[in-house]
mmCIF file of C-alpha atoms in Angstrom:
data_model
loop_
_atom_site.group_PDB
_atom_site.id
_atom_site.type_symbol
_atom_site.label_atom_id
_atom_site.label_comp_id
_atom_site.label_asym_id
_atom_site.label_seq_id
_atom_site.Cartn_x
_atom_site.Cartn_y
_atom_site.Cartn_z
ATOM 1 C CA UNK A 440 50.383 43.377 132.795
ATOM 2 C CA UNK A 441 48.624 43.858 129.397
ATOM 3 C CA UNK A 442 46.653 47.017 128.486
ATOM 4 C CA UNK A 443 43.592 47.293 126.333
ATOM 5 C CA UNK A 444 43.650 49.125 123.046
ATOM 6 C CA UNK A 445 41.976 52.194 124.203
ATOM 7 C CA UNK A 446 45.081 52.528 126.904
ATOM 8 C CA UNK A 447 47.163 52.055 123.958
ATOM 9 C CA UNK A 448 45.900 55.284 122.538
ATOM 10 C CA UNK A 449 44.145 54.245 119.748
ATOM 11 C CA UNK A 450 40.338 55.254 119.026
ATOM 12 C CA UNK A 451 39.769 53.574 115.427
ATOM 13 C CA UNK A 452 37.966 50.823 115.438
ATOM 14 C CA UNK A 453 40.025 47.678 115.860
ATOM 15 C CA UNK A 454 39.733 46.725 112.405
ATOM 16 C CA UNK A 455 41.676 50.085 111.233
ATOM 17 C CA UNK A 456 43.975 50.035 114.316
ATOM 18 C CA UNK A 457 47.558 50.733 114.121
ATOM 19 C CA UNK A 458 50.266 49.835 116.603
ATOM 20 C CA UNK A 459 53.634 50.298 117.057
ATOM 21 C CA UNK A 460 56.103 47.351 118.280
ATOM 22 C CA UNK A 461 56.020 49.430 122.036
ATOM 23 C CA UNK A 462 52.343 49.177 122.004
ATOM 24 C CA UNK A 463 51.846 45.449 120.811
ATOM 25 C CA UNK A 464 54.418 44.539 123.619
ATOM 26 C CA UNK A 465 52.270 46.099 126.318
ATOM 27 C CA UNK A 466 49.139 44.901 124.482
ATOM 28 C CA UNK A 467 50.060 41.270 124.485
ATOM 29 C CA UNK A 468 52.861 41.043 127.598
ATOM 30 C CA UNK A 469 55.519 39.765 125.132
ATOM 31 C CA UNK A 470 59.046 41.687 125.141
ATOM 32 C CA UNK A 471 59.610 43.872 121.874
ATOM 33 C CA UNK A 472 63.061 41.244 121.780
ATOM 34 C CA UNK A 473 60.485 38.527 121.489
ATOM 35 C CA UNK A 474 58.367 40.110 118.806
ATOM 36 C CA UNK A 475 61.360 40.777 116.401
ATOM 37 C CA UNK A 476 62.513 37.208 116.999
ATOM 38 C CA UNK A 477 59.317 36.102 115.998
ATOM 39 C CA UNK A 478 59.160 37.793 113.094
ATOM 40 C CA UNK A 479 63.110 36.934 112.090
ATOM 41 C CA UNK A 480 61.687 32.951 113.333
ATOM 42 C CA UNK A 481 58.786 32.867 110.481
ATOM 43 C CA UNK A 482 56.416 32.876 113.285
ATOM 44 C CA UNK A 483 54.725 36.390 112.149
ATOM 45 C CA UNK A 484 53.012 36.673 108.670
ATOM 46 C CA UNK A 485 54.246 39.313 106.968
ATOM 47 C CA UNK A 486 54.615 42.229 109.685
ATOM 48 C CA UNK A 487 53.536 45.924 107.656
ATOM 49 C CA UNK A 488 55.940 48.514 107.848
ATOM 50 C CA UNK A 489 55.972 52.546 107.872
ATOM 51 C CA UNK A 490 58.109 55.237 105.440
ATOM 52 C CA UNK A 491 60.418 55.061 108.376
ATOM 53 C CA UNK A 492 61.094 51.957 108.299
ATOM 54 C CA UNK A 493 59.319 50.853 112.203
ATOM 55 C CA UNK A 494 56.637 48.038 112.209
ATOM 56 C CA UNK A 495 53.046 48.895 112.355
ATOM 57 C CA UNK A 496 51.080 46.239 113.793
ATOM 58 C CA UNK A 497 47.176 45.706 112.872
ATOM 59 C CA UNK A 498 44.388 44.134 115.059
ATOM 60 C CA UNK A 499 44.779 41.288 112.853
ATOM 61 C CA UNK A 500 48.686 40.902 113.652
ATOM 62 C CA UNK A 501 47.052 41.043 117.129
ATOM 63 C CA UNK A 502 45.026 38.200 117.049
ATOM 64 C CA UNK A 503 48.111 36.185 115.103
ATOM 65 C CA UNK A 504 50.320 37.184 118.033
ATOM 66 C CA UNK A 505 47.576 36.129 120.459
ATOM 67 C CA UNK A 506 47.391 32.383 118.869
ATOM 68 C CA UNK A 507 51.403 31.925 118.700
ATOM 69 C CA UNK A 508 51.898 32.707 122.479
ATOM 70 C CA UNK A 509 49.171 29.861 122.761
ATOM 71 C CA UNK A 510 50.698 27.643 120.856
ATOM 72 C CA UNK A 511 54.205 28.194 122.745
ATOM 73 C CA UNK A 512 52.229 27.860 126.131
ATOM 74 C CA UNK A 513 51.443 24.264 124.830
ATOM 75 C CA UNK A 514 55.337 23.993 124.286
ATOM 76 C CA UNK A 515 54.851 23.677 120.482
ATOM 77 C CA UNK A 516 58.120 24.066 118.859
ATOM 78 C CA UNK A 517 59.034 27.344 117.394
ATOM 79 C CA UNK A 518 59.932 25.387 113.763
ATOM 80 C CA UNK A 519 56.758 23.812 113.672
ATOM 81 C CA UNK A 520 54.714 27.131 114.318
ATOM 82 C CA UNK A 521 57.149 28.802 111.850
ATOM 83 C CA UNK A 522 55.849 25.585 109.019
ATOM 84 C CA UNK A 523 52.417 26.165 110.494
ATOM 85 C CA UNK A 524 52.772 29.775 109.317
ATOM 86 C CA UNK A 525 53.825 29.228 106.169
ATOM 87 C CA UNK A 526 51.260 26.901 105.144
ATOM 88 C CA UNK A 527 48.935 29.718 106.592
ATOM 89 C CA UNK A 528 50.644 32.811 105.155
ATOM 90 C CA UNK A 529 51.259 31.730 101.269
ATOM 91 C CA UNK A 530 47.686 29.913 101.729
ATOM 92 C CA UNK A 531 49.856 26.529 100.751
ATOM 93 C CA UNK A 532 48.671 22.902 101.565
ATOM 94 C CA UNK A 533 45.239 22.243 102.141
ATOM 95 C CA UNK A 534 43.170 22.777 105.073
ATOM 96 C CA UNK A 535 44.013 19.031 105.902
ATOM 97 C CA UNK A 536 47.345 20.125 106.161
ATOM 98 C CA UNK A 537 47.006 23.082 107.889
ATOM 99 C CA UNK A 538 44.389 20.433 110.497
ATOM 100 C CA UNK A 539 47.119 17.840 110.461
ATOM 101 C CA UNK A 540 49.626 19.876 112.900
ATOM 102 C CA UNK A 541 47.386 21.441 114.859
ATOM 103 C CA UNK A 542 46.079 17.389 115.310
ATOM 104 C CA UNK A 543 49.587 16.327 115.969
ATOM 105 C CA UNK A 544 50.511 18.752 118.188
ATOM 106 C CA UNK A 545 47.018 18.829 120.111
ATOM 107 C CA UNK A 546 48.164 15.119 120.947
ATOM 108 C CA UNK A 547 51.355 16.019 122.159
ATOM 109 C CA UNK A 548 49.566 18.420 124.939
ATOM 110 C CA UNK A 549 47.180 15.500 125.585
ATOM 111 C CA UNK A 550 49.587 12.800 126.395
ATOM 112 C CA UNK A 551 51.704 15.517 128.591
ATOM 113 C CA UNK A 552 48.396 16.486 130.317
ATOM 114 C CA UNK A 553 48.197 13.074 131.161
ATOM 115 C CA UNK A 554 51.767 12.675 132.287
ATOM 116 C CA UNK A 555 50.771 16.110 134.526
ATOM 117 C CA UNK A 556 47.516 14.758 135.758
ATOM 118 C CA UNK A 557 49.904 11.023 137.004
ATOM 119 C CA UNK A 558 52.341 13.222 138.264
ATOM 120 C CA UNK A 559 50.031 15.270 140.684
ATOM 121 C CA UNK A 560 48.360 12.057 141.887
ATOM 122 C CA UNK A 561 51.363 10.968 143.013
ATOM 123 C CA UNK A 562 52.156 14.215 144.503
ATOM 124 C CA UNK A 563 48.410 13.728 146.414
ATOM 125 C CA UNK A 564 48.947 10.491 147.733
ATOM 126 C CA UNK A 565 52.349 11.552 148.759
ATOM 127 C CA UNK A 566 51.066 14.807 150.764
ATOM 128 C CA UNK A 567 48.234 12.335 152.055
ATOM 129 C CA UNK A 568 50.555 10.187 153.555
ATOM 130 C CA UNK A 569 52.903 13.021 155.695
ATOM 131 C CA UNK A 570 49.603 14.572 156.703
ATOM 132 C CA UNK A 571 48.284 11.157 157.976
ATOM 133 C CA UNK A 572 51.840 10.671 160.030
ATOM 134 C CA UNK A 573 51.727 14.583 161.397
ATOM 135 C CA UNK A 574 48.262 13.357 162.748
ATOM 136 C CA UNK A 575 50.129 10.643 164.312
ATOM 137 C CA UNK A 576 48.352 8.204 162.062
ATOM 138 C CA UNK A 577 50.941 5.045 162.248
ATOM 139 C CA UNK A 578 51.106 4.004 158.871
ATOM 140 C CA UNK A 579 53.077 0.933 158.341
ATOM 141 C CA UNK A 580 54.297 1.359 154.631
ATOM 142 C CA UNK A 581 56.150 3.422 152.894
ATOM 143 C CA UNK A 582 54.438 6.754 151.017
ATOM 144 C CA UNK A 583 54.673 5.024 147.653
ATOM 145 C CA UNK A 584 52.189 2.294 148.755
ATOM 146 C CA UNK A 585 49.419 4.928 149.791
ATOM 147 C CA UNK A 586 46.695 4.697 147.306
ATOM 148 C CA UNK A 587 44.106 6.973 149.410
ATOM 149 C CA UNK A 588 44.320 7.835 153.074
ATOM 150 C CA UNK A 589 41.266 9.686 154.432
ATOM 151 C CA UNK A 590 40.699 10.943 158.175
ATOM 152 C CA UNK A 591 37.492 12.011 159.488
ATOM 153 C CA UNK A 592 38.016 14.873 161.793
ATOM 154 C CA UNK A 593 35.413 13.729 165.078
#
């Protein structure tokens, strides 16, 4: 469970908002463990820190955060966020660049969506087939042959 800023505490604006590693955890429903390790990975741009030494997180930090657990959902590798960083952070390559792995990566989700979408039609015509033969529909092939059964209920 995430909390909003204003549970957090915090009543500047969210420009000039400050948070501590505790309160980006709850903020974004990542473990502090996993924040430090992706800072230590490269995966954070350069993460602000206070006299004493803690990290102070900004609503732009947020946003960063935000985009990198997206990225991960999509099972983009941690190294290849960590060079997409980079290129962001130092403002290296050019915005072709920076395009070029989103691009490449964007078509890695797209042909595993597709491998999904195969996999759960298989799964249909598989749960087709029992519920036809629980109906005591006699169906005289095996479940991998089903392309479509449908029963009209009289």
């Amino acid at each position: 469970m995430t909390m909003s800023v204003e549970q957090a505490g915090h009543s500047e604006t969210a420009d000039d908002a400050h948070f501590s590693i505790g309160d980006v955890s709850e903020l974004t429903g990542l473990s502090i463990d996993t924040l430090r390790y992706y800072e230590r990975a490269g995966l954070m741009p350069h993460v602000e820190r206070d006299a004493a030494g803690r990290r102070v997180y900004g609503a732009d930090d947020l946003g960063w955060i935000t985009f990198v657990r997206r990225l991960r959902a999509t099972a983009m590798p941690v190294s290849e966020i960590a060079r997409y960083t980079e290129l962001v952070r130092n403002d290296e390559g050019t915005p072709a660049e920076r395009r070029e792995v989103l691009v490449e990566h964007r078509r890695r989700v797209q042909r595993a969506m597709d491998d999904l979408v195969e996999a759960l039609a298989i799964l249909d015509r598989k749960i087709e087939h029992y519920e036809a033969a629980e109906r005591g529909v006699d169906l005289d092939c095996s479940p991998d042959a089903i392309t479509s059964v449908r029963l009209v209920e009289p």
